[in-house]
């Protein structure tokens, strides 16, 4: 999958999402068959309060082009 | 923080999306993808850290293994190292002598996989006293390098944020670390004196919750230098000195950072590199030459430099308000670099200052309890509290340190007590006494 990204030069997004809000929102988007770009990889947290600043730096370090935090 | 690292802050987006807002989620992703396409390539350079380690350097560190067989044979099992170790006092399972004995008995593998190697503060209490002159911190540092290879990793403090910052600095296109200096004083891109600011701009953000403003130290240094008619070089391309990576066994990151720094300093044409952080100073003084040979410039610690310059450019300092101060010797400046006097001489430039010594000072000074942003445990807190009590017992109301980390660690420990010592940085203190 990483190879697909590097060939297409599509931006990679890491999204930290809350289990109860944005994750369910993403689920709804899927169930409702709303089309959205496949560039995002979701990381589900039970609450976005679990997020540590180090996670964000780590995501950039691991190659994310953008990070979305969504509660 | 992202701004400092030269990463566009628009690359981090916060949104509120509820469980019923599927369409909003899809829109948020689409608009973010469009923005990222506009912003272009990945914000960091490709990581070349793992490829960048020159095998000859790796080999050299093996040659420089500080514990030769001869030396271990000289170990007299006197246990002075363990007896003097501030960590052993709190954590009886940590015993430097045992480490040496285990290494002699070739139980290397077992030692490399042990958790205890991460407890050492590398404060040098043991090595200044060892009759066989065994450099235990250096010995342990090399064990850590090996430990990392077998995936024995330290517990990083503050969720590893400083370690990320160090590693990210090996891959930044352009940091934005000199913004603070523009409003404070004059600096230039090339010249004789290079002021190595170190991690202060990053500490200023990470430790905002302690309300210490570590960057004020750098601002004071710049003001003092300008007052002495020196316009130092301060560079945006300078990066972390690699001290923490080095002492946590991450040699690849250390070497990459060190190489970048040497190039930046060389490009500035500086003859003297000045440090206000003892860790940067000790790393440049003791470890850079070990890996890269003789450096093409002289490294000077800021207190020594100011103390020397003050003879030609006297600062008019106003007398100290009638308070008593005591000085915390940072281990990187004292035991590891042998400078105990220059900060004291500098402080004594303030008329009427009442500088008192703690029970343990100079080579006996107690460490501030944590090093390289790792293994901050109950043991660290116990050491820090002991040190604060020692300071309070002198009757001083101000504790002055020459190291930003000592100040952060001791202030953090004090926040959990009812003590009310003022913990100040030496440069800010001097600067605040200028007429």
Short mmCIF file of C-alpha atoms in Angstrom, two decimals:
data_model
loop_
_atom_site.label_atom_id
_atom_site.label_comp_id
_atom_site.label_asym_id
_atom_site.label_seq_id
_atom_site.Cartn_x
_atom_site.Cartn_y
_atom_site.Cartn_z
CA UNK A 1 0.00 0.00 0.00
CA UNK A 2 2.86 2.35 0.80
CA UNK A 3 4.21 1.66 -2.68
CA UNK A 4 0.91 2.69 -4.22
CA UNK A 5 1.20 5.97 -2.34
CA UNK A 6 4.75 6.66 -3.39
CA UNK A 7 4.01 5.99 -7.07
CA UNK A 8 0.88 8.10 -7.21
CA UNK A 9 2.37 10.88 -5.02
CA UNK A 10 -0.98 11.24 -3.34
CA UNK A 11 -0.78 12.96 0.05
CA UNK A 12 -1.03 10.66 3.03
CA UNK A 13 -3.30 11.72 5.87
CA UNK A 14 -3.34 10.24 9.32
CA UNK A 15 -6.57 10.98 11.15
CA UNK A 16 -6.83 10.52 14.89
CA UNK A 17 -10.53 10.09 15.53
CA UNK A 18 -12.71 9.69 18.57
CA UNK A 19 -14.56 6.40 18.77
CA UNK A 20 -17.85 8.09 19.62
CA UNK A 21 -17.83 11.01 17.19
CA UNK A 22 -15.70 11.18 14.06
CA UNK A 23 -15.15 7.43 13.83
CA UNK A 24 -18.89 6.89 13.89
CA UNK A 25 -19.19 9.80 11.43
CA UNK A 26 -16.75 8.06 9.08
CA UNK A 27 -18.74 4.88 9.49
CA UNK A 28 -21.91 6.74 8.57
CA UNK A 29 -20.17 8.22 5.51
CA UNK A 30 -19.35 4.65 4.48
CA UNK A 31 -22.81 3.28 5.14
CA UNK A 32 -24.37 6.18 3.27
CA UNK A 33 -21.98 5.50 0.36
CA UNK A 34 -20.63 9.05 0.33
CA UNK A 35 -17.52 9.18 -1.85
CA UNK A 36 -14.36 10.65 -0.34
CA UNK A 37 -10.67 10.39 -1.26
CA UNK A 38 -8.90 7.22 -0.11
CA UNK A 39 -5.87 9.15 1.24
CA UNK A 40 -6.79 8.91 4.86
CA UNK A 41 -5.82 6.28 7.42
CA UNK A 42 -7.90 6.38 10.57
CA UNK A 43 -6.52 5.76 14.04
CA UNK A 44 -9.39 5.26 16.42
CA UNK A 45 -8.99 6.45 19.99
CA UNK A 46 -11.61 5.94 22.65
CA UNK A 47 -11.37 9.68 23.19
CA UNK A 48 -9.21 12.28 21.43
CA UNK A 49 -8.08 13.24 24.93
CA UNK A 50 -5.83 10.15 24.64
CA UNK A 51 -3.77 11.98 22.04
CA UNK A 52 -0.24 12.96 23.05
CA UNK A 53 1.78 15.63 21.23
CA UNK A 54 4.37 12.92 20.53
CA UNK A 55 1.83 11.01 18.40
CA UNK A 56 1.60 13.92 15.99
CA UNK A 57 5.36 14.32 15.65
CA UNK A 58 5.64 10.57 15.25
CA UNK A 59 3.08 10.59 12.43
CA UNK A 60 5.06 13.26 10.56
CA UNK A 61 8.24 11.33 11.21
CA UNK A 62 6.65 8.17 9.77
CA UNK A 63 5.76 9.97 6.57
CA UNK A 64 2.36 11.61 7.00
CA UNK A 65 1.77 14.68 4.79
CA UNK A 66 -1.05 15.90 6.95
CA UNK A 67 -2.72 15.03 10.23
CA UNK A 68 -6.34 15.47 11.12
CA UNK A 69 -7.52 15.30 14.70
CA UNK A 70 -11.23 14.90 14.91
CA UNK A 71 -13.42 14.56 17.93
CA UNK B 1 6.38 23.39 17.64
CA UNK B 2 5.60 22.49 14.01
CA UNK B 3 6.44 26.06 13.03
CA UNK B 4 9.87 25.75 14.69
CA UNK B 5 10.53 22.54 12.81
CA UNK B 6 9.63 24.25 9.58
CA UNK B 7 6.49 22.14 9.05
CA UNK B 8 3.56 24.20 7.75
CA UNK B 9 1.03 24.39 10.57
CA UNK B 10 -1.81 23.95 8.10
CA UNK B 11 -0.75 20.33 7.83
CA UNK B 12 -2.34 19.73 11.21
CA UNK B 13 -6.06 20.22 11.24
CA UNK B 14 -8.54 20.00 14.08
CA UNK B 15 -12.18 19.39 13.26
CA UNK B 16 -15.31 18.50 15.19
CA UNK B 17 -17.45 15.88 13.54
CA UNK B 18 -20.29 14.14 15.30
CA UNK B 19 -21.52 10.60 14.71
CA UNK B 20 -24.39 11.89 12.57
CA UNK B 21 -22.22 13.96 10.25
CA UNK B 22 -21.00 11.46 7.65
CA UNK B 23 -21.16 14.01 4.85
CA UNK B 24 -19.14 16.49 6.88
CA UNK B 25 -16.44 13.86 7.40
CA UNK B 26 -16.25 13.23 3.64
CA UNK B 27 -16.06 16.99 2.97
CA UNK B 28 -13.37 17.49 5.60
CA UNK B 29 -11.20 14.80 4.05
CA UNK B 30 -11.71 16.09 0.50
CA UNK B 31 -10.84 19.67 1.37
CA UNK B 32 -7.80 18.54 3.40
CA UNK B 33 -6.53 16.44 0.48
CA UNK B 34 -6.88 19.46 -1.83
CA UNK B 35 -4.99 21.66 0.64
CA UNK B 36 -2.20 19.09 0.99
CA UNK B 37 -1.89 18.83 -2.79
CA UNK B 38 -1.51 22.60 -2.88
CA UNK B 39 1.14 22.53 -0.14
CA UNK B 40 3.08 19.97 -2.11
CA UNK B 41 5.66 17.44 -1.06
CA UNK B 42 6.16 15.80 2.28
CA UNK B 43 7.37 18.33 4.85
CA UNK B 44 10.48 16.36 5.78
CA UNK B 45 13.47 15.08 3.90
CA UNK B 46 13.78 11.37 3.33
CA UNK B 47 15.30 9.75 6.37
CA UNK B 48 18.87 8.82 5.66
CA UNK B 49 19.78 8.19 9.27
CA UNK B 50 20.18 4.46 9.05
CA UNK B 51 22.27 4.69 5.89
CA UNK B 52 24.30 7.57 7.19
CA UNK B 53 26.36 5.77 9.79
CA UNK B 54 29.82 5.46 8.44
CA UNK B 55 31.02 1.95 9.34
CA UNK B 56 34.47 3.27 10.18
CA UNK B 57 32.92 5.48 12.86
CA UNK B 58 31.01 2.59 14.31
CA UNK B 59 34.27 0.74 14.43
CA UNK B 60 36.01 3.64 16.09
CA UNK B 61 33.52 3.63 18.92
CA UNK B 62 34.37 -0.03 19.43
CA UNK B 63 38.04 0.86 19.58
CA UNK B 64 37.21 3.64 21.99
CA UNK B 65 35.51 1.13 24.25
CA UNK B 66 36.45 2.70 27.53
CA UNK B 67 36.79 -0.44 29.49
CA UNK B 68 39.84 -2.31 28.30
CA UNK B 69 40.59 -5.67 29.81
CA UNK B 70 43.52 -4.08 31.59
CA UNK B 71 41.29 -1.55 33.19
CA UNK B 72 38.72 -4.06 34.36
CA UNK B 73 41.59 -6.03 35.87
CA UNK B 74 42.38 -2.94 37.86
CA UNK B 75 38.86 -2.82 39.29
CA UNK B 76 39.55 -3.41 42.93
CA UNK B 77 35.97 -4.19 43.81
CA UNK B 78 36.16 -1.34 46.28
CA UNK B 79 32.51 -0.44 45.56
CA UNK B 80 33.24 3.26 45.75
CA UNK B 81 31.22 3.60 42.54
CA UNK B 82 28.15 1.95 44.00
CA UNK B 83 28.60 3.70 47.34
CA UNK B 84 28.76 7.12 45.73
CA UNK B 85 26.03 6.56 43.14
CA UNK B 86 22.91 8.63 43.87
CA UNK B 87 20.78 6.11 41.97
CA UNK B 88 22.03 3.08 43.92
CA UNK B 89 20.94 4.78 47.10
CA UNK B 90 17.36 4.88 45.88
CA UNK B 91 17.36 1.78 43.66
CA UNK B 92 19.43 -0.92 45.39
CA UNK B 93 19.22 -3.23 42.35
CA UNK B 94 21.28 -0.71 40.38
CA UNK B 95 24.96 -1.18 41.22
CA UNK B 96 27.75 0.07 38.95
CA UNK B 97 30.26 -2.37 40.46
CA UNK B 98 28.00 -5.28 39.58
CA UNK B 99 27.89 -4.02 36.00
CA UNK B 100 31.66 -4.00 35.77
CA UNK B 101 31.92 -7.46 37.29
CA UNK B 102 29.24 -8.81 34.98
CA UNK B 103 31.07 -7.36 32.01
CA UNK B 104 34.35 -8.93 33.11
CA UNK B 105 32.64 -12.30 33.45
CA UNK B 106 31.46 -11.89 29.85
CA UNK B 107 27.83 -11.86 30.77
CA UNK B 108 27.56 -9.11 28.22
CA UNK B 109 24.36 -10.39 26.66
CA UNK B 110 22.56 -10.52 29.95
CA UNK B 111 23.73 -7.01 30.80
CA UNK B 112 22.57 -5.64 27.44
CA UNK B 113 19.09 -7.00 28.01
CA UNK B 114 18.78 -5.66 31.54
CA UNK B 115 16.52 -2.72 32.39
CA UNK B 116 19.03 -1.27 34.85
CA UNK B 117 21.34 0.13 32.17
CA UNK B 118 18.72 2.84 31.58
CA UNK B 119 18.79 3.97 35.23
CA UNK B 120 22.29 5.49 35.13
CA UNK B 121 22.25 9.30 35.12
CA UNK B 122 25.75 9.45 33.62
CA UNK B 123 26.39 12.13 36.23
CA UNK B 124 29.98 10.99 36.75
CA UNK B 125 29.89 10.70 40.54
CA UNK B 126 31.45 7.24 40.23
CA UNK B 127 34.06 8.03 37.60
CA UNK B 128 35.56 11.03 39.43
CA UNK B 129 36.14 8.82 42.46
CA UNK B 130 37.13 5.51 40.87
CA UNK B 131 40.74 4.70 41.86
CA UNK B 132 41.12 2.66 38.66
CA UNK B 133 39.73 5.60 36.66
CA UNK B 134 37.04 3.49 35.03
CA UNK B 135 34.73 5.76 33.07
CA UNK B 136 31.50 4.07 34.04
CA UNK B 137 29.10 6.47 32.26
CA UNK B 138 30.94 5.95 28.98
CA UNK B 139 31.01 2.20 29.54
CA UNK B 140 27.27 2.23 30.16
CA UNK B 141 26.66 4.45 27.14
CA UNK B 142 28.21 1.85 24.88
CA UNK B 143 26.13 -0.86 26.53
CA UNK B 144 23.07 1.24 25.65
CA UNK B 145 24.09 1.35 22.00
CA UNK B 146 24.23 -2.42 22.03
CA UNK B 147 20.99 -2.69 24.01
CA UNK B 148 19.14 -0.66 21.40
CA UNK B 149 20.21 -3.18 18.76
CA UNK B 150 18.50 -5.97 20.69
CA UNK B 151 15.43 -3.80 21.16
CA UNK B 152 16.02 -3.05 24.84
CA UNK B 153 14.71 0.52 24.81
CA UNK B 154 14.41 3.21 27.49
CA UNK B 155 11.14 4.58 28.84
CA UNK B 156 11.07 8.06 27.37
CA UNK B 157 9.83 11.01 29.42
CA UNK B 158 7.17 13.44 28.18
CA UNK B 159 5.91 10.77 25.75
CA UNK B 160 9.19 10.88 23.85
CA UNK B 161 8.51 14.35 22.49
CA UNK B 162 12.11 15.54 22.78
CA UNK B 163 13.39 12.39 21.11
CA UNK B 164 10.99 13.01 18.20
CA UNK B 165 12.17 16.60 17.99
CA UNK B 166 15.82 15.46 17.83
CA UNK B 167 15.10 12.93 15.12
CA UNK B 168 12.93 15.36 13.14
CA UNK B 169 15.80 17.85 13.16
CA UNK B 170 17.84 15.41 11.10
CA UNK B 171 15.21 15.77 8.39
CA UNK B 172 14.08 19.40 8.48
CA UNK B 173 14.37 21.49 5.35
CA UNK B 174 14.48 24.75 7.24
CA UNK B 175 13.84 25.33 10.91
CA UNK B 176 12.46 28.58 12.18
CA UNK B 177 14.49 28.83 15.36
CA UNK B 178 15.93 32.33 15.32
CA UNK B 179 12.66 34.29 15.39
CA UNK B 180 13.12 35.02 19.12
CA UNK B 181 16.48 36.72 18.56
CA UNK B 182 15.19 39.25 16.06
CA UNK B 183 13.39 41.26 18.71
CA UNK B 184 16.15 40.93 21.29
CA UNK B 185 19.44 41.98 19.82
CA UNK B 186 21.88 41.81 16.99
CA UNK B 187 23.19 38.65 15.42
CA UNK B 188 24.65 37.70 12.08
CA UNK B 189 25.12 34.82 9.65
CA UNK B 190 28.88 34.65 9.76
CA UNK B 191 31.54 35.81 12.13
CA UNK B 192 34.06 34.73 14.75
CA UNK B 193 31.66 33.80 17.53
CA UNK B 194 28.93 31.22 17.06
CA UNK B 195 26.31 31.11 19.78
CA UNK B 196 24.98 27.54 19.92
CA UNK B 197 21.50 28.04 21.34
CA UNK B 198 20.65 24.35 21.56
CA UNK B 199 17.17 23.08 22.38
CA UNK B 200 15.93 26.20 24.22
CA UNK B 201 13.36 27.24 21.57
CA UNK B 202 11.84 23.75 21.78
CA UNK B 203 11.94 23.60 25.59
CA UNK B 204 10.09 26.89 25.64
CA UNK B 205 7.10 25.16 24.05
CA UNK B 206 7.29 21.71 25.65
CA UNK B 207 7.64 23.07 29.18
CA UNK B 208 5.23 25.97 28.89
CA UNK B 209 3.15 24.36 31.64
CA UNK B 210 5.98 24.91 34.15
CA UNK B 211 5.98 28.62 33.37
CA UNK B 212 9.78 28.79 33.21
CA UNK B 213 10.29 30.46 29.83
CA UNK B 214 13.62 28.69 29.15
CA UNK B 215 14.17 30.85 26.08
CA UNK B 216 14.69 33.90 28.31
CA UNK B 217 18.09 32.41 29.06
CA UNK B 218 19.10 32.68 25.40
CA UNK B 219 17.65 36.20 25.22
CA UNK B 220 19.77 37.24 28.20
CA UNK B 221 22.87 35.70 26.67
CA UNK B 222 22.33 37.62 23.45
CA UNK B 223 21.81 40.87 25.36
CA UNK B 224 24.96 40.27 27.43
CA UNK B 225 27.02 39.48 24.33
CA UNK B 226 25.74 42.55 22.51
CA UNK B 227 26.59 44.65 25.56
CA UNK B 228 30.15 43.36 25.28
CA UNK B 229 30.23 44.49 21.63
CA UNK B 230 29.97 40.96 20.31
CA UNK B 231 27.54 40.16 17.52
CA UNK B 232 27.32 36.40 17.57
CA UNK B 233 26.27 34.08 14.78
CA UNK B 234 22.91 32.47 15.50
CA UNK B 235 21.82 30.03 12.87
CA UNK B 236 18.50 28.68 11.71
CA UNK B 237 20.25 25.55 10.50
CA UNK B 238 21.80 24.65 13.83
CA UNK B 239 20.26 21.50 15.24
CA UNK B 240 20.18 19.54 18.46
CA UNK B 241 23.73 18.71 19.62
CA UNK B 242 22.76 15.04 19.83
CA UNK B 243 23.51 14.73 23.55
CA UNK B 244 20.27 12.90 24.34
CA UNK B 245 20.49 10.60 21.34
CA UNK B 246 24.10 9.81 22.27
CA UNK B 247 23.32 8.97 25.89
CA UNK B 248 20.30 6.91 24.99
CA UNK B 249 22.34 4.74 22.65
CA UNK B 250 20.97 6.18 19.41
CA UNK B 251 24.30 6.66 17.71
CA UNK B 252 22.86 7.00 14.21
CA UNK B 253 20.82 10.08 15.14
CA UNK B 254 23.73 11.53 17.12
CA UNK B 255 26.13 11.23 14.19
CA UNK B 256 23.69 12.75 11.71
CA UNK B 257 23.00 15.71 13.99
CA UNK B 258 26.68 16.18 14.78
CA UNK B 259 27.63 16.15 11.12
CA UNK B 260 24.96 18.76 10.30
CA UNK B 261 26.15 20.99 13.14
CA UNK B 262 29.77 20.77 12.10
CA UNK B 263 28.84 21.79 8.55
CA UNK B 264 26.74 24.72 9.75
CA UNK B 265 29.49 26.00 12.04
CA UNK B 266 32.11 25.56 9.35
CA UNK B 267 29.96 27.51 6.89
CA UNK B 268 29.67 30.38 9.37
CA UNK B 269 33.45 30.67 9.57
CA UNK B 270 33.33 30.78 13.36
CA UNK B 271 36.53 30.41 15.38
CA UNK B 272 34.80 30.13 18.73
CA UNK B 273 31.59 28.31 19.55
CA UNK B 274 29.87 29.49 22.72
CA UNK B 275 27.42 27.36 24.67
CA UNK B 276 24.91 28.35 27.30
CA UNK B 277 23.87 24.73 27.81
CA UNK B 278 26.41 22.47 29.55
CA UNK B 279 25.14 19.42 27.66
CA UNK B 280 25.92 20.91 24.27
CA UNK B 281 29.28 22.07 25.59
CA UNK B 282 30.22 18.67 27.02
CA UNK B 283 29.07 16.87 23.89
CA UNK B 284 31.11 19.13 21.60
CA UNK B 285 34.08 19.06 23.93
CA UNK B 286 34.18 15.38 24.78
CA UNK B 287 32.32 13.40 22.13
CA UNK B 288 32.55 15.29 18.83
CA UNK B 289 36.35 14.97 18.73
CA UNK B 290 36.03 11.29 19.57
CA UNK B 291 33.98 10.68 16.43
CA UNK B 292 35.19 13.41 14.07
CA UNK B 293 38.74 14.19 15.19
CA UNK B 294 40.01 17.62 16.21
CA UNK B 295 37.39 20.31 15.72
CA UNK B 296 38.29 23.32 13.54
CA UNK B 297 37.09 25.75 16.24
CA UNK B 298 37.37 26.30 19.98
CA UNK B 299 34.44 25.46 22.23
CA UNK B 300 33.90 27.74 25.23
CA UNK B 301 31.28 27.62 27.91
CA UNK B 302 29.39 30.87 28.22
CA UNK B 303 30.12 31.53 31.90
CA UNK B 304 33.86 31.11 31.27
CA UNK B 305 33.61 33.34 28.22
CA UNK B 306 31.63 36.08 29.94
CA UNK B 307 33.87 35.94 32.96
CA UNK B 308 36.90 36.43 30.71
CA UNK B 309 35.30 39.18 28.61
CA UNK B 310 34.02 41.09 31.62
CA UNK B 311 37.61 42.18 32.32
CA UNK B 312 37.67 44.11 29.02
CA UNK B 313 34.03 45.14 28.94
CA UNK B 314 32.91 45.64 32.51
CA UNK B 315 29.18 45.25 32.92
CA UNK B 316 27.77 47.73 35.33
CA UNK B 317 25.84 45.49 37.67
CA UNK B 318 23.65 46.78 40.43
CA UNK B 319 24.10 45.28 43.88
CA UNK B 320 22.16 42.19 44.67
CA UNK B 321 18.96 42.72 46.61
CA UNK B 322 19.65 41.29 50.05
CA UNK B 323 18.97 37.70 49.17
CA UNK B 324 21.15 34.65 49.50
CA UNK B 325 21.80 32.46 46.51
CA UNK B 326 23.24 28.98 46.06
CA UNK B 327 24.58 27.35 42.93
CA UNK B 328 23.71 23.94 41.45
CA UNK B 329 26.69 22.47 39.55
CA UNK B 330 25.41 20.82 36.38
CA UNK B 331 27.16 17.45 35.98
CA UNK B 332 27.95 18.09 32.30
CA UNK B 333 29.78 21.29 33.19
CA UNK B 334 31.36 20.19 36.46
CA UNK B 335 32.30 16.56 36.66
CA UNK B 336 32.18 15.86 32.92
CA UNK B 337 34.00 19.02 31.77
CA UNK B 338 35.88 20.10 34.88
CA UNK B 339 34.56 23.66 35.15
CA UNK B 340 33.40 24.47 38.68
CA UNK B 341 34.75 27.98 39.06
CA UNK B 342 33.62 30.08 36.11
CA UNK B 343 29.91 30.28 37.02
CA UNK B 344 30.83 31.16 40.61
CA UNK B 345 33.29 33.84 39.50
CA UNK B 346 30.66 35.26 37.19
CA UNK B 347 28.06 35.37 39.96
CA UNK B 348 30.54 37.12 42.26
CA UNK B 349 30.67 40.01 39.79
CA UNK B 350 27.36 41.09 41.28
CA UNK B 351 28.19 43.43 44.19
CA UNK B 352 27.09 42.26 47.64
CA UNK B 353 26.01 38.87 46.41
CA UNK B 354 25.82 36.32 49.18
CA UNK B 355 26.71 33.05 47.46
CA UNK B 356 26.52 30.09 49.82
CA UNK B 357 27.44 26.48 49.04
CA UNK B 358 25.24 23.47 49.57
CA UNK B 359 26.50 20.60 51.66
CA UNK B 360 27.47 18.76 48.50
CA UNK B 361 28.93 21.05 45.86
CA UNK B 362 31.47 21.08 43.03
CA UNK B 363 32.59 17.48 42.30
CA UNK B 364 30.28 16.20 45.05
CA UNK B 365 27.22 18.06 43.75
CA UNK B 366 24.11 15.97 43.47
CA UNK B 367 22.71 15.54 39.99
CA UNK B 368 19.26 16.90 39.09
CA UNK B 369 17.89 13.37 38.86
CA UNK B 370 17.18 12.64 35.19
CA UNK B 371 19.21 12.67 32.02
CA UNK B 372 18.46 12.51 28.31
CA UNK B 373 14.69 12.70 28.84
CA UNK B 374 14.28 9.13 29.89
CA UNK B 375 13.70 6.97 32.94
CA UNK B 376 12.11 9.73 35.04
CA UNK B 377 11.00 7.65 37.97
CA UNK B 378 10.36 7.86 41.70
CA UNK B 379 14.13 7.60 42.05
CA UNK B 380 14.54 10.83 40.06
CA UNK B 381 11.98 12.59 42.22
CA UNK B 382 13.71 11.37 45.40
CA UNK B 383 17.07 12.73 44.20
CA UNK B 384 15.53 16.04 43.15
CA UNK B 385 13.72 16.47 46.46
CA UNK B 386 16.95 15.73 48.35
CA UNK B 387 18.71 18.39 46.32
CA UNK B 388 15.97 20.94 46.95
CA UNK B 389 16.16 20.26 50.68
CA UNK B 390 19.93 20.73 50.58
CA UNK B 391 19.44 24.04 48.85
CA UNK B 392 16.80 25.15 51.36
CA UNK B 393 19.07 24.17 54.28
CA UNK B 394 21.69 26.70 53.19
CA UNK B 395 19.16 29.42 53.96
CA UNK B 396 19.23 30.56 50.34
CA UNK B 397 16.03 31.71 48.76
CA UNK B 398 17.34 31.44 45.22
CA UNK B 399 18.86 28.41 43.56
CA UNK B 400 20.86 29.29 40.47
CA UNK B 401 21.77 26.78 37.84
CA UNK B 402 23.74 26.99 34.63
CA UNK B 403 21.79 24.23 32.91
CA UNK B 404 18.27 24.53 31.47
CA UNK B 405 17.53 20.89 32.26
CA UNK B 406 18.55 21.20 35.93
CA UNK B 407 16.15 24.12 36.13
CA UNK B 408 13.30 22.21 34.49
CA UNK B 409 13.83 19.08 36.59
CA UNK B 410 14.18 20.86 39.91
CA UNK B 411 11.23 23.17 39.23
CA UNK B 412 9.08 20.20 38.27
CA UNK B 413 10.04 18.41 41.50
CA UNK B 414 9.42 21.53 43.54
CA UNK B 415 5.91 21.93 42.11
CA UNK B 416 4.88 18.85 44.10
CA UNK B 417 6.17 20.23 47.42
CA UNK B 418 5.50 23.21 49.64
CA UNK B 419 9.01 24.62 49.13
CA UNK B 420 9.31 28.06 47.66
CA UNK B 421 12.82 28.34 46.31
CA UNK B 422 13.27 30.57 43.31
CA UNK B 423 15.01 28.41 40.72
CA UNK B 424 16.74 30.71 38.28
CA UNK B 425 18.99 30.50 35.31
CA UNK B 426 22.41 32.14 35.71
CA UNK B 427 22.24 34.29 32.54
CA UNK B 428 18.79 35.66 33.29
CA UNK B 429 19.97 36.38 36.83
CA UNK B 430 23.05 38.31 35.67
CA UNK B 431 21.05 40.12 33.01
CA UNK B 432 18.44 41.18 35.55
CA UNK B 433 21.20 42.86 37.58
CA UNK B 434 22.38 45.12 34.81
CA UNK B 435 21.91 48.77 35.68
#
